[in-house]
XYZ file of C-alpha atoms in Angstrom:
325
model
C -41.025 -57.685 -8.368
C -39.382 -57.999 -4.971
C -40.119 -55.325 -2.459
C -37.279 -52.949 -1.441
C -36.641 -52.199 2.186
C -37.027 -48.639 3.469
C -33.230 -48.369 3.731
C -32.825 -49.459 0.101
C -35.429 -46.975 -1.101
C -33.745 -44.219 0.905
C -30.394 -45.199 -0.605
C -31.888 -45.084 -4.119
C -33.387 -41.623 -3.503
C -29.929 -40.066 -3.051
C -27.675 -39.211 -5.959
C -24.335 -40.926 -6.400
C -21.115 -38.963 -6.348
C -17.515 -39.718 -7.277
C -14.098 -38.381 -6.334
C -13.194 -35.312 -8.415
C -16.817 -34.418 -9.091
C -18.036 -30.851 -8.546
C -21.075 -30.625 -6.256
C -23.229 -27.781 -5.021
C -24.554 -27.607 -1.487
C -26.178 -25.419 1.136
C -24.289 -24.485 4.283
C -26.071 -25.964 7.297
C -23.425 -25.237 9.941
C -20.165 -23.272 10.230
C -17.418 -23.673 12.821
C -14.198 -21.637 12.965
C -12.300 -24.465 11.245
C -15.040 -26.391 9.381
C -18.023 -25.916 7.061
C -20.813 -28.511 6.843
C -22.815 -28.698 3.594
C -26.036 -30.438 2.616
C -25.139 -31.768 -0.851
C -28.238 -33.922 -1.410
C -26.282 -37.070 -0.614
C -26.783 -39.636 2.139
C -23.896 -37.967 4.014
C -23.099 -34.309 4.599
C -20.126 -32.680 2.943
C -17.273 -31.271 5.034
C -14.915 -28.445 4.011
C -12.039 -27.988 6.454
C -10.224 -24.693 6.871
C -7.230 -26.044 4.898
C -9.529 -27.013 2.035
C -11.322 -23.666 2.020
C -8.392 -21.262 1.701
C -4.612 -20.979 1.626
C -4.741 -18.207 4.224
C -3.771 -19.591 7.657
C -5.888 -19.222 10.807
C -8.950 -17.815 9.049
C -12.110 -18.020 11.175
C -14.578 -19.566 8.725
C -17.557 -18.117 10.621
C -16.438 -14.670 9.392
C -16.527 -15.617 5.692
C -19.430 -18.103 5.377
C -22.858 -18.302 7.030
C -25.655 -20.867 7.230
C -27.861 -20.756 4.139
C -25.042 -19.825 1.751
C -24.679 -21.898 -1.411
C -21.206 -23.215 -2.251
C -19.664 -25.231 -5.039
C -16.872 -27.624 -4.080
C -14.863 -30.551 -5.406
C -15.207 -34.066 -3.954
C -11.888 -35.174 -2.453
C -13.127 -38.363 -0.731
C -16.609 -39.862 -0.841
C -15.993 -41.326 2.613
C -13.480 -39.645 4.908
C -13.506 -42.648 7.273
C -16.270 -41.186 9.423
C -19.052 -41.523 6.874
C -18.781 -37.939 5.630
C -17.835 -36.541 2.224
C -14.599 -34.565 2.243
C -14.865 -31.542 -0.055
C -12.471 -28.852 -1.237
C -13.513 -25.304 -2.037
C -9.986 -24.033 -2.703
C -9.085 -26.741 -5.247
C -12.098 -25.836 -7.357
C -11.269 -22.140 -6.929
C -7.657 -22.864 -7.938
C -8.819 -24.566 -11.138
C -10.955 -21.540 -11.962
C -8.013 -19.333 -10.933
C -5.685 -21.156 -13.325
C -8.087 -20.520 -16.174
C -8.427 -16.874 -15.135
C -4.643 -16.456 -14.988
C -4.155 -18.187 -18.336
C -6.539 -15.686 -19.947
C -4.769 -12.800 -18.155
C -1.418 -14.120 -19.418
C -2.629 -14.358 -23.019
C -4.244 -10.894 -22.919
C -1.506 -9.262 -20.781
C -4.265 -8.076 -18.472
C -3.314 -5.999 -15.439
C -4.282 -7.854 -12.246
C -4.562 -6.578 -8.680
C -4.088 -8.710 -5.545
C -2.844 -8.489 -1.975
C 0.652 -9.742 -1.095
C -0.015 -12.822 1.047
C 3.556 -13.955 1.680
C 7.049 -12.447 1.636
C 9.911 -14.815 0.831
C 13.673 -14.332 0.562
C 13.540 -14.233 -3.223
C 10.269 -12.405 -3.798
C 6.598 -12.121 -2.822
C 3.468 -14.225 -3.384
C -0.050 -13.129 -4.222
C -3.188 -15.261 -4.509
C -5.634 -14.917 -7.384
C -8.726 -17.078 -6.788
C -6.696 -19.378 -4.495
C -3.967 -19.749 -7.139
C -0.505 -18.656 -6.072
C 1.468 -16.226 -8.219
C 5.152 -15.648 -7.458
C 6.749 -12.261 -8.155
C 10.580 -12.437 -7.941
C 12.369 -9.690 -5.993
C 13.851 -8.348 -9.240
C 10.345 -7.857 -10.663
C 8.640 -6.415 -7.559
C 9.854 -2.858 -8.161
C 11.669 -0.749 -10.733
C 14.350 -0.022 -8.127
C 16.301 -2.327 -5.805
C 14.236 -3.204 -2.721
C 16.360 -4.387 0.190
C 13.398 -5.056 2.481
C 10.414 -6.738 0.830
C 8.480 -7.035 4.102
C 6.950 -3.592 3.517
C 4.862 -5.170 0.720
C 3.121 -7.637 3.091
C -0.675 -7.208 2.900
C -0.216 -4.405 0.358
C -2.460 -4.545 -2.713
C -0.337 -4.386 -5.861
C -0.852 -4.438 -9.619
C 1.062 -6.819 -11.878
C 0.935 -8.780 -15.135
C 1.577 -12.496 -15.706
C 4.786 -12.968 -17.719
C 5.161 -16.743 -17.328
C 2.383 -19.345 -17.100
C 3.074 -23.081 -16.670
C 0.551 -24.613 -14.214
C 1.868 -28.164 -14.784
C 5.180 -27.108 -13.261
C 3.299 -24.896 -10.800
C 5.200 -21.956 -12.239
C 3.141 -18.789 -12.561
C 5.296 -15.653 -12.525
C 4.047 -12.100 -12.037
C 5.785 -8.868 -12.967
C 5.175 -5.496 -11.288
C 8.338 -3.822 -12.601
C 7.003 -3.651 -16.176
C 3.953 -1.672 -15.061
C 5.972 0.732 -12.913
C 8.389 1.467 -15.773
C 5.473 2.040 -18.155
C 3.803 4.398 -15.659
C 7.074 6.248 -15.142
C 7.591 6.681 -18.893
C 4.012 7.885 -19.312
C 4.316 10.396 -16.462
C 7.662 11.797 -17.654
C 6.095 12.364 -21.071
C 3.326 14.477 -19.501
C 5.024 16.569 -16.811
C 7.111 19.719 -17.145
C 8.820 22.231 -14.867
C 6.260 24.478 -13.164
C 3.424 21.926 -13.118
C 1.451 21.831 -9.869
C 0.711 18.246 -8.773
C -0.950 16.553 -5.817
C 1.173 13.717 -4.435
C 1.380 11.347 -1.494
C 4.218 11.352 1.041
C 6.019 8.015 0.602
C 9.019 8.443 2.903
C 10.396 11.149 5.197
C 14.099 11.630 5.957
C 16.201 14.218 7.794
C 16.937 16.028 4.529
C 13.527 15.899 2.868
C 10.503 13.882 1.826
C 9.919 11.583 -1.150
C 6.566 12.243 -2.783
C 4.751 9.670 -4.943
C 3.396 11.545 -7.960
C 1.537 8.528 -9.322
C 4.204 5.995 -10.166
C 7.218 8.297 -9.961
C 8.860 9.690 -6.828
C 9.998 13.290 -6.511
C 12.228 14.759 -3.795
C 10.908 17.630 -1.724
C 14.122 18.926 -0.121
C 13.958 20.419 3.375
C 14.906 23.823 1.934
C 11.846 23.690 -0.392
C 9.226 22.704 2.183
C 8.306 26.189 3.301
C 9.203 29.852 2.935
C 9.865 29.594 6.663
C 12.459 27.493 8.437
C 11.852 23.724 8.779
C 14.049 22.130 11.437
C 12.795 18.553 11.149
C 10.753 17.216 8.161
C 9.443 14.346 10.313
C 7.574 16.881 12.466
C 5.909 18.380 9.394
C 5.041 15.383 7.194
C 3.702 11.873 7.756
C 3.707 8.897 5.370
C 0.436 8.764 3.420
C -0.232 12.497 3.723
C -1.528 14.277 0.589
C 0.506 17.340 -0.423
C 0.329 19.992 -3.153
C 3.705 20.594 -4.790
C 5.134 21.995 -8.002
C 7.930 20.655 -10.169
C 11.027 22.797 -9.714
C 13.415 20.794 -11.858
C 13.690 17.583 -13.920
C 17.102 15.965 -14.446
C 17.081 12.682 -16.360
C 14.911 10.488 -14.098
C 15.075 12.737 -11.027
C 12.369 15.209 -10.083
C 12.951 18.091 -7.664
C 9.820 19.431 -5.986
C 8.965 22.567 -4.040
C 6.176 23.958 -1.856
C 7.524 27.507 -2.010
C 4.767 28.885 -4.241
C 5.602 32.366 -5.523
C 2.203 33.842 -4.605
C 2.919 32.847 -0.980
C 6.401 34.408 -0.961
C 6.607 36.457 2.263
C 9.036 38.851 0.553
C 6.299 40.036 -1.806
C 5.674 43.660 -0.754
C 8.480 43.466 1.824
C 9.839 46.891 0.775
C 6.617 48.523 1.978
C 5.910 46.290 5.004
C 9.446 46.539 6.358
C 10.457 50.025 5.264
C 12.989 51.925 7.368
C 11.216 53.467 10.344
C 8.300 51.038 10.414
C 7.482 49.578 13.828
C 7.189 45.802 13.596
C 6.465 42.851 15.852
C 8.410 39.613 15.695
C 9.517 36.511 17.542
C 13.091 35.766 18.616
C 14.123 32.783 16.469
C 17.800 32.315 17.411
C 20.675 34.186 18.981
C 24.391 34.709 18.491
C 26.951 36.715 20.458
C 26.506 39.697 18.136
C 22.715 39.822 18.048
C 19.355 38.098 17.735
C 17.502 36.980 14.630
C 13.855 37.956 14.817
C 11.220 36.255 12.653
C 8.872 38.921 11.309
C 6.959 36.395 9.181
C 7.619 32.788 8.086
C 10.687 33.118 5.868
C 11.503 36.694 6.842
C 14.161 37.109 9.537
C 15.669 40.405 10.657
C 18.868 40.994 12.602
C 18.567 42.852 15.891
C 22.183 43.754 16.611
C 23.336 43.529 20.216
C 23.949 47.292 20.185
C 20.272 47.904 19.261
C 18.671 45.751 21.966
C 18.646 48.326 24.770
C 19.695 51.856 25.725
C 21.834 50.134 28.359
C 24.945 48.146 27.521
C 24.138 44.502 26.744
C 26.984 41.979 26.964
C 25.170 39.281 24.980
C 21.565 38.972 23.657
C 20.725 35.941 25.848
C 21.114 38.163 28.932
C 18.013 40.102 27.861
C 16.080 37.982 25.383
C 14.694 34.411 25.178
C 13.988 32.162 22.169
C 10.295 32.455 21.246
C 9.889 35.843 22.981
C 7.722 38.342 21.105
C 9.228 41.808 20.748
C 8.469 45.149 19.095
C 11.247 46.889 17.228
């Protein structure tokens, strides 16, 4: 039997690989845009940033480290420089397709972050497989600006699955409508609920009650006077409210809890002859309104301001001044 050279024996000791094959390797080096794998072959395997993920500009050193084990698909046995070109995302996409097919068949609720906002809808990635959610299926109401969904984690179901045409459609609207129906079946006037401030306007705040929004009107925010809701509430803030009214699909909320009503016991606290302290809230030509407690204002007529003649309240008093009367 003829003797083999060292190079031939070394060649024989390595496994053979083919394009499309799935290989497993150990990470031996990571650069921001490239991963190098030992795959037990005569050449190392290379996974470029574009073949690792669909997310642009990812620094690979933040997601993979030396010593990690990865599975990848062989794209080219020789990339022209003697290295094996591998793809992590193509293998992940194949697994993702299978995962999405099962979710489609079972109508499973999925959760993923919005990776891209387009004119006609948004995209999410599930195991490196792209799912498109049309604008009409993103919400149960018309959304003029879809950019607010960017990087937001949302729930959805797959309503169309055709990977050969690269058509995988998600639907968030169905879930929102189901949640809304479920919530409306449970709630009633008088219920106290914790919600999250979703949006603040000049006339009130919209509170997310868990899939359904309720309006907290400016007049229902406090027993006291609220001049500007934006100075009182911030988006994301947790608030305790109660349901004041339900009309069809509209919910009116209030924070004016009866046990906090400042007029409770007012007949005794503010009986004729009682000496009280208050703060000047606003003035007119005929007198000043004095806040005795949040939600309780009293009129101090111009004729009752001083023993001396007072032409107008602003000659004697200032807004915010504390007085005894």
